[in-house]
Coordinates of C-alpha atoms (C1' of nucleotides) in Angstrom, one line a residue:
Chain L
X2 CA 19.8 -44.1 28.4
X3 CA 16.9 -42.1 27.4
X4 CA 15.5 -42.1 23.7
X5 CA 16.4 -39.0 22.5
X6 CA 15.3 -39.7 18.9
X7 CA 12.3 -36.6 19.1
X8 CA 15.4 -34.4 18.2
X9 CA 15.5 -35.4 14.6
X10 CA 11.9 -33.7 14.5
X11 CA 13.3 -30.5 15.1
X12 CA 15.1 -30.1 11.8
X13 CA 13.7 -27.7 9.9
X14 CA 11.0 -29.5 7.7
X15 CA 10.2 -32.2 10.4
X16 CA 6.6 -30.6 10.4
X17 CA 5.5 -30.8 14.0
X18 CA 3.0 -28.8 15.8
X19 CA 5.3 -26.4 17.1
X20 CA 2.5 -24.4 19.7
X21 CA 2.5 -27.4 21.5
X22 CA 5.8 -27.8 21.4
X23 CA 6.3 -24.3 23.2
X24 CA 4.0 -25.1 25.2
X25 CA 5.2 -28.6 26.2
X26 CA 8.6 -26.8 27.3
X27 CA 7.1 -23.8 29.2
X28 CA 5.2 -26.3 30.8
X29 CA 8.2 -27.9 32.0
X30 CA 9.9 -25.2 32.7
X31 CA 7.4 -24.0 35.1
X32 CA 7.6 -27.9 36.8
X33 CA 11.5 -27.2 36.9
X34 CA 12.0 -23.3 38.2
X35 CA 8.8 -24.8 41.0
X36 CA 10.9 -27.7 41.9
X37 CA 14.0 -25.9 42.3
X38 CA 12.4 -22.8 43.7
X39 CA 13.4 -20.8 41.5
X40 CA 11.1 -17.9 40.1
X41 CA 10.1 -17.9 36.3
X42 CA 8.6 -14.7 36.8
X43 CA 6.6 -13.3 33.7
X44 CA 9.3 -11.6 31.9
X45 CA 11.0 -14.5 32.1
X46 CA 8.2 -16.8 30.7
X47 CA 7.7 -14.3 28.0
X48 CA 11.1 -14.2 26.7
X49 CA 11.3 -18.1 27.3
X50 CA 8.5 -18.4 24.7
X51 CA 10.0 -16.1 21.8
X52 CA 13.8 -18.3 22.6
X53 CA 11.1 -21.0 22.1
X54 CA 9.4 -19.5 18.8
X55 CA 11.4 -21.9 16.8
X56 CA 13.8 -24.3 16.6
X57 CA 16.2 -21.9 15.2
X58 CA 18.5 -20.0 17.4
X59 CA 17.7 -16.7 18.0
X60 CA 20.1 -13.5 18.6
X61 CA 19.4 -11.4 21.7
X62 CA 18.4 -8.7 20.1
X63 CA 15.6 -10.6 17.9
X64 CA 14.3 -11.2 21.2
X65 CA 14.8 -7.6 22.8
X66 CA 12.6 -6.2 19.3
X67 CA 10.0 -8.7 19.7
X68 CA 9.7 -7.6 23.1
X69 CA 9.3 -4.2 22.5
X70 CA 7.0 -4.9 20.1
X71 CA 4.7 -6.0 22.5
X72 CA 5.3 -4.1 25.5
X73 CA 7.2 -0.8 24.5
X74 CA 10.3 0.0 24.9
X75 CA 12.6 -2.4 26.3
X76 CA 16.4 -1.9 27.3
X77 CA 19.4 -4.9 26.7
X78 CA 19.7 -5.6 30.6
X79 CA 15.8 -7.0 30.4
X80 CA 16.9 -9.0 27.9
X81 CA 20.5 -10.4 28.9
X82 CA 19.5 -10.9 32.4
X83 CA 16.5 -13.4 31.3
X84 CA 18.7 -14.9 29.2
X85 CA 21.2 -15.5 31.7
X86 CA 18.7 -16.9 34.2
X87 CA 17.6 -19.0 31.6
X88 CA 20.8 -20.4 30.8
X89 CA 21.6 -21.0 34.3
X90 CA 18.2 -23.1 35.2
X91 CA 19.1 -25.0 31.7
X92 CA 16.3 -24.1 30.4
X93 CA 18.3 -22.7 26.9
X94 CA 21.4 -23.4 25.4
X95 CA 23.7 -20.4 24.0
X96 CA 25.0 -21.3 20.6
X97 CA 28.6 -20.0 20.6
X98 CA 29.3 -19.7 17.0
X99 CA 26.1 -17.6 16.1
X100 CA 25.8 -15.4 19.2
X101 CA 22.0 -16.7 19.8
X102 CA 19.7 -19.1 21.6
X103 CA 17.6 -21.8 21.6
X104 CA 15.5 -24.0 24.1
X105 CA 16.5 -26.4 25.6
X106 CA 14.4 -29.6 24.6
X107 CA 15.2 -31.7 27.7
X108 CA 16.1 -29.4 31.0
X109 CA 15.7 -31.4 33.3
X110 CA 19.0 -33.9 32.5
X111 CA 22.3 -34.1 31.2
X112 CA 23.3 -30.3 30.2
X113 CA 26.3 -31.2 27.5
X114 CA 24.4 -31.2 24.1
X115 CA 25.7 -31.5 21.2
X116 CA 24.5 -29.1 18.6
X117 CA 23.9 -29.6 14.9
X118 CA 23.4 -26.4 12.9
X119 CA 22.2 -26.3 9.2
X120 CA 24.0 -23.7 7.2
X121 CA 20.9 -23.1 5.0
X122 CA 18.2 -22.8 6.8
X123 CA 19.6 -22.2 10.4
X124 CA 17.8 -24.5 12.1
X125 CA 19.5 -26.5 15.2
X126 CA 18.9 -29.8 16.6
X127 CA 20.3 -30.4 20.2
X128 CA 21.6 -34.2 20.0
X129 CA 22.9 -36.3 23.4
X130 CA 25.5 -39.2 23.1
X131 CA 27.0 -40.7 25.6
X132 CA 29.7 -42.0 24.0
X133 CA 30.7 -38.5 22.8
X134 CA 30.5 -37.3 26.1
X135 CA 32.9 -40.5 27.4
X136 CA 35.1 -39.5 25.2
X137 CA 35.7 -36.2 25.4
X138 CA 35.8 -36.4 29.0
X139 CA 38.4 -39.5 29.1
X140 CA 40.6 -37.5 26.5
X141 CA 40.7 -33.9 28.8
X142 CA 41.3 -36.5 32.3
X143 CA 44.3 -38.3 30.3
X144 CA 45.9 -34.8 30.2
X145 CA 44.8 -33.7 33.3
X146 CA 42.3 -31.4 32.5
X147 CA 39.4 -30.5 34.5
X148 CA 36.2 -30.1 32.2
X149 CA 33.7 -27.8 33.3
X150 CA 31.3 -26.7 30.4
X151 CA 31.4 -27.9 26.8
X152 CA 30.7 -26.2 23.7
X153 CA 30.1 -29.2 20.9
X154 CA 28.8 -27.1 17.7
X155 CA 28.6 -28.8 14.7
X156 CA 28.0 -26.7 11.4
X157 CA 26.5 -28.4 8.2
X158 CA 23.1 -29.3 5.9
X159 CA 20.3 -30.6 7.6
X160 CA 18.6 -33.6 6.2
X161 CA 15.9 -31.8 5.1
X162 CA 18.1 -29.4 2.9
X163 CA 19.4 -32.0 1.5
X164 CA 16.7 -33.0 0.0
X165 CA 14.3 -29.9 -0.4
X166 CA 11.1 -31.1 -2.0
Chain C
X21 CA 47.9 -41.5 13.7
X22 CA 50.6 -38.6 14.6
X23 CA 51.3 -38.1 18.3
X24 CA 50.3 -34.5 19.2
X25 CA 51.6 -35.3 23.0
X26 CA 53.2 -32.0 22.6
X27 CA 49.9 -30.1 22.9
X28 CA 50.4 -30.8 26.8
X29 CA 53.2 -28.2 26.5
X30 CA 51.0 -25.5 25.7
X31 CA 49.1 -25.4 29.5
X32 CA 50.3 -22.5 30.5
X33 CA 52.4 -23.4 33.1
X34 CA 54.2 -25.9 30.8
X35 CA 57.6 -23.7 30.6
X36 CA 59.1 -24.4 27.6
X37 CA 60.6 -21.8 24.8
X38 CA 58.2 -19.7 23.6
X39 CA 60.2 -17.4 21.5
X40 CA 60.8 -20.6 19.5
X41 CA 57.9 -22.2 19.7
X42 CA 56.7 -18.9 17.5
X43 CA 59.5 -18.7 15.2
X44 CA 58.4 -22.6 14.6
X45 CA 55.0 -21.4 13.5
X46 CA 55.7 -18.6 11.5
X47 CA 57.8 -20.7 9.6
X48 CA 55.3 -23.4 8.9
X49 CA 53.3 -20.7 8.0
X50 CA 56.0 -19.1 5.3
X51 CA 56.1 -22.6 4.0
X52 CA 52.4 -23.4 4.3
X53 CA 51.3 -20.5 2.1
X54 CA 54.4 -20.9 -0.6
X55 CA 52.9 -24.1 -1.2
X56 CA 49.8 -23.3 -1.5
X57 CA 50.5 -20.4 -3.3
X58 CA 49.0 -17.9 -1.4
X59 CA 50.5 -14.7 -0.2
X60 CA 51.5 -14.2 3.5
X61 CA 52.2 -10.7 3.3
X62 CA 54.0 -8.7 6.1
X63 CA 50.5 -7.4 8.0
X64 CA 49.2 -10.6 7.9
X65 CA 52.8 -12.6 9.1
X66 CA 53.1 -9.7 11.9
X67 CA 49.2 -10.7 12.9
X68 CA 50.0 -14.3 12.9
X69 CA 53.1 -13.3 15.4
X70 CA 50.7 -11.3 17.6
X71 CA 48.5 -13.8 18.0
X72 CA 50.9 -16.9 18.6
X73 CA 51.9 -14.1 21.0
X74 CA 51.0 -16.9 24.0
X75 CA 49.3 -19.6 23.9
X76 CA 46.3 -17.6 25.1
X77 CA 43.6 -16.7 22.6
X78 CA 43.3 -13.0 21.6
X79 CA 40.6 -11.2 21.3
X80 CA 40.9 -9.4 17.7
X81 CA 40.7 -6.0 19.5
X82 CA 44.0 -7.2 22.0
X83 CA 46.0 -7.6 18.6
X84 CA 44.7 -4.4 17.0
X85 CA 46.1 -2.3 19.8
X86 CA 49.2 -3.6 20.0
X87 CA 49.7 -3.0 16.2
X88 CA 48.6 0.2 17.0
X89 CA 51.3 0.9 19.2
X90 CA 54.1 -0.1 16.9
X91 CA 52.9 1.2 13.7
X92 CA 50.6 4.0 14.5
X93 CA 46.6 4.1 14.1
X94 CA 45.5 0.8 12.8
X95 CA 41.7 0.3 11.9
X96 CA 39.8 -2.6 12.8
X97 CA 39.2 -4.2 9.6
X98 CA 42.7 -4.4 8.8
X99 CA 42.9 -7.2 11.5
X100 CA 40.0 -8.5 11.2
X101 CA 41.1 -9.3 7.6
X102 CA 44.3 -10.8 8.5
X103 CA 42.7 -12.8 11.0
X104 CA 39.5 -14.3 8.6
X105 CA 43.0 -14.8 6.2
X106 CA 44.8 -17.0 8.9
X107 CA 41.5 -18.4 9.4
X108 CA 41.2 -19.4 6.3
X109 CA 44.8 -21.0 5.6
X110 CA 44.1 -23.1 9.0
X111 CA 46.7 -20.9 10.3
X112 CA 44.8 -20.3 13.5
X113 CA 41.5 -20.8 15.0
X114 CA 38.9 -19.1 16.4
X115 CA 37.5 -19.7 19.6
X116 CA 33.8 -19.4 19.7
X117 CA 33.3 -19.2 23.6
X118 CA 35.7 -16.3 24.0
X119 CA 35.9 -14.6 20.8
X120 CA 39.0 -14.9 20.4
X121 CA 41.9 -16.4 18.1
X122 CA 44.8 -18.6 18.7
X123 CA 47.6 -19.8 17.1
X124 CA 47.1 -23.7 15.3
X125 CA 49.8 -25.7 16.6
X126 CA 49.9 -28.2 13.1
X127 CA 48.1 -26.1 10.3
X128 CA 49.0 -28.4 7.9
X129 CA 46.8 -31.4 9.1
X130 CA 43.0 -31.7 9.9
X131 CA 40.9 -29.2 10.9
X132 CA 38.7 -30.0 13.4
X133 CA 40.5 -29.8 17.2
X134 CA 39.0 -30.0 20.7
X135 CA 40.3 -27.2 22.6
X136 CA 40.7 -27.1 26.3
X137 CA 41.0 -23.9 27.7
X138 CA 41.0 -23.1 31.1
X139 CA 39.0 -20.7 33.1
X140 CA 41.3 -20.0 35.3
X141 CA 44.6 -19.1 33.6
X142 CA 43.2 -18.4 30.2
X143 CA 45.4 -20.9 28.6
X144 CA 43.9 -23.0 25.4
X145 CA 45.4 -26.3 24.1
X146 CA 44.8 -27.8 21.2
X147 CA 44.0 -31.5 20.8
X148 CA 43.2 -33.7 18.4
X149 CA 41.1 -37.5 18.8
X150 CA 40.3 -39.7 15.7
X151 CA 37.9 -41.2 18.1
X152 CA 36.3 -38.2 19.0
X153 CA 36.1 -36.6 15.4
X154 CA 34.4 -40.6 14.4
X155 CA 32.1 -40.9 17.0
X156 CA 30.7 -37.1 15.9
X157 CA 30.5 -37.3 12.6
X158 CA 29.0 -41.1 12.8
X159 CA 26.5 -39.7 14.9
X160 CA 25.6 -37.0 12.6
X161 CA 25.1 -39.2 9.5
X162 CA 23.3 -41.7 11.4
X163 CA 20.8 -38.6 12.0
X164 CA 21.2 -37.6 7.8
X165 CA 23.3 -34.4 9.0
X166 CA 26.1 -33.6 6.5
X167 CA 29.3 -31.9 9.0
X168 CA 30.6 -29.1 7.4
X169 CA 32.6 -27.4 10.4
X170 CA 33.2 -28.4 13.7
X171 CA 33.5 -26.4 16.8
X172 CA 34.6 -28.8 19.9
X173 CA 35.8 -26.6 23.3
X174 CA 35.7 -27.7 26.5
X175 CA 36.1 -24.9 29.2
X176 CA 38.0 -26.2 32.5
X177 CA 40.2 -26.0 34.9
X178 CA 44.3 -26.8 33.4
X179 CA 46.8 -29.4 35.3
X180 CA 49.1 -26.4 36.2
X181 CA 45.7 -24.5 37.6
X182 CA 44.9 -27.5 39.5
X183 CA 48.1 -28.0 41.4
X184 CA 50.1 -24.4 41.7
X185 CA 53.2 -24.2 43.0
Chain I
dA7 C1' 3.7 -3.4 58.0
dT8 C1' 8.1 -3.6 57.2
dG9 C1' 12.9 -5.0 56.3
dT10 C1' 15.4 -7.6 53.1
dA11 C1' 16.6 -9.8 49.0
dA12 C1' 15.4 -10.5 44.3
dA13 C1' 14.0 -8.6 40.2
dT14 C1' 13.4 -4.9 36.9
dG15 C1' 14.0 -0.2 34.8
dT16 C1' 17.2 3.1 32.8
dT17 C1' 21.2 5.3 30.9
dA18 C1' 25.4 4.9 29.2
dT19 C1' 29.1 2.6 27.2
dA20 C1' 32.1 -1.4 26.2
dA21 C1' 33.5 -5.1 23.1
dC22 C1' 33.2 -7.4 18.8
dA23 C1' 32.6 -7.1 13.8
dT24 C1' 31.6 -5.5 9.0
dA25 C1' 30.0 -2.4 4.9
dA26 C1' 31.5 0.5 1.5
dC27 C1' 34.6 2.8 -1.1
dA28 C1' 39.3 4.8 -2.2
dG29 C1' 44.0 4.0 -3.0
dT30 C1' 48.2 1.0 -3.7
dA31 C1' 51.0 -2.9 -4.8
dA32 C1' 51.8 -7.4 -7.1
dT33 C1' 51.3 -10.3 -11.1
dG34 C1' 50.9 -11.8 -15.7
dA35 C1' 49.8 -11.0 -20.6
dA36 C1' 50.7 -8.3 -24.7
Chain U
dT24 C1' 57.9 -2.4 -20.2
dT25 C1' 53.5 -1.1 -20.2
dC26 C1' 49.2 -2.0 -19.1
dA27 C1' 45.2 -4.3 -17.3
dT28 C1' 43.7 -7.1 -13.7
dT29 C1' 43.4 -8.7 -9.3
dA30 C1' 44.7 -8.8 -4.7
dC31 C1' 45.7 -6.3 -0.8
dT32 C1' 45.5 -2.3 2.3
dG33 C1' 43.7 2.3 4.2
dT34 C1' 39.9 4.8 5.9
dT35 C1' 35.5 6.3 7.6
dA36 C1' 31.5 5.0 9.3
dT37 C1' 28.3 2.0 11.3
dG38 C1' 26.3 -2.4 12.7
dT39 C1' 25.9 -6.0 16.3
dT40 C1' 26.4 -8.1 20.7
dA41 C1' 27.0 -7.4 25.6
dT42 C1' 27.7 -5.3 30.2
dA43 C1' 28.5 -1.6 34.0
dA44 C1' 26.4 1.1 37.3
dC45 C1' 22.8 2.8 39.7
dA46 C1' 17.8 3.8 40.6
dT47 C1' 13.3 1.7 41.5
dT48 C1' 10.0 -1.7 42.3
dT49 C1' 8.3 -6.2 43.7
dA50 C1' 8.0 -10.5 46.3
dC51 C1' 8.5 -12.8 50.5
dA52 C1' 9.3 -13.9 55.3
dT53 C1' 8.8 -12.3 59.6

DNA sequence: ATGTAAATGTTATAACATAACAGTAATGAA
DNA sequence: TTCATTACTGTTATGTTATAACATTTACAT
């Protein structure tokens, strides 16, 4: 299985170049809507980038004032419907228990991340585990459940709030 | 480990005795707070009956209209305080993907369930997996995360969805 | 160039949740 | 038993998140 051990970077005080970051993941976004044929048209892009500001979830409406910032007024539906899109090329994840989203570090694969959230400072790291995954899905086909989308949030202190300098 | 086998009942085509399967609850509940010394007062026993109501989760605004309709104008914070009440005792839970609440099935025991809930009928079921919860919570600490809540739900398609009569 | 489907703009409103303050009821200490 | 304190509830207003519905524009294939 693929290394995902980059995700430990994106708590909070993992200080990593962040611009090229973004741009790593609009890059390969771009690569992934082309492939698919799918159009990441500009206001797409755009609100791709602010999701992609930081490795902190944001709220749709963070996203909707940023973007009126910049280009005026702008109405919910812009907003929402980008979102949506987004969510649907996996391209960002929707974090249930804040209402907000953040990018999604690897779109290409697997799409059941497991999130850990820091109560402090907010920030969320997407982590994949196979094992989880086996486990979850073996204990839903034991009772006959058909899984179809998982939400695996997990609330608590980052390492580096743990230990703030 | 206790055998929660009964949490298959609660697929919603599962027919079994709801009326008791409440009265169960609420007494739990009755007995839960005495010993904990916390007051289950009559709004907040008359919430916890709405929302063990079916084993369907409620949206807050679903249980403030029906108390609306039996005891006159009802404002939202008055549920909304029961509920983040129950929430509190482990009297129910909340789930994130729907915003909605539903009865817990054994609020004396650990907190942290994986809820199935199916997209077609509505119907959430509780369940609980030390493996699961390990495997989670190793993987956080092996990344220096320290768990503080846990919010496991897996959206799918229920046995009794899967094969209707 | 033009018909079609996809995307966006716009207005309004629905759905979910809390702040702030006033009033009432339960509890325990004097 | 009274009083003070705290917990609980009522009420009004408002904040936050999300979508319905319909008009307009843009991209694309023919």
């Amino acid at each position: 299985m693929k290394n995902f051990d980059t995700v430990s970077l994106s708590f909070c005080g993992g200080s990593h170049d962040h611009g090229r970051c973004v741009i790593t993941a609009i890059k390969a976004a771009e690569e992934l809507c082309h492939s698919k044929g799918v159009r990441l048209t500009d206001a797409r892009k755009r609100i791709l980038e602010l999701v992609w500001d930081s490795h902190h979830p944001v709220g749709a409406y963070d996203v909707l004032s940023k973007l009126s910032q910049e280009s005026g007024k702008t109405a919910p539906p812009t907003v929402y419907r980008a979102l949506d899109f987004l969510l649907e090329q996996g391209l960002i994840h929707r974090i249930e228990s804040l209402n907000a989203y953040v990018g999604c570090a690897h779109p290409a694969e697997d799409h059941a991340g497991l999130f850990l959230i820091c109560n402090k400072c907010g920030c969320a790291a997407e982590v994949h585990d196979e094992t989880i995954d086996q486990t979850i899905l073996t204990k839903a086909s034991n009772l006959g459940f058909r899984p179809e989308q998982r939400t695996l949030e997990v609330r608590g202190i980052c390492p580096d709030c743990q230990n703030p300098q």
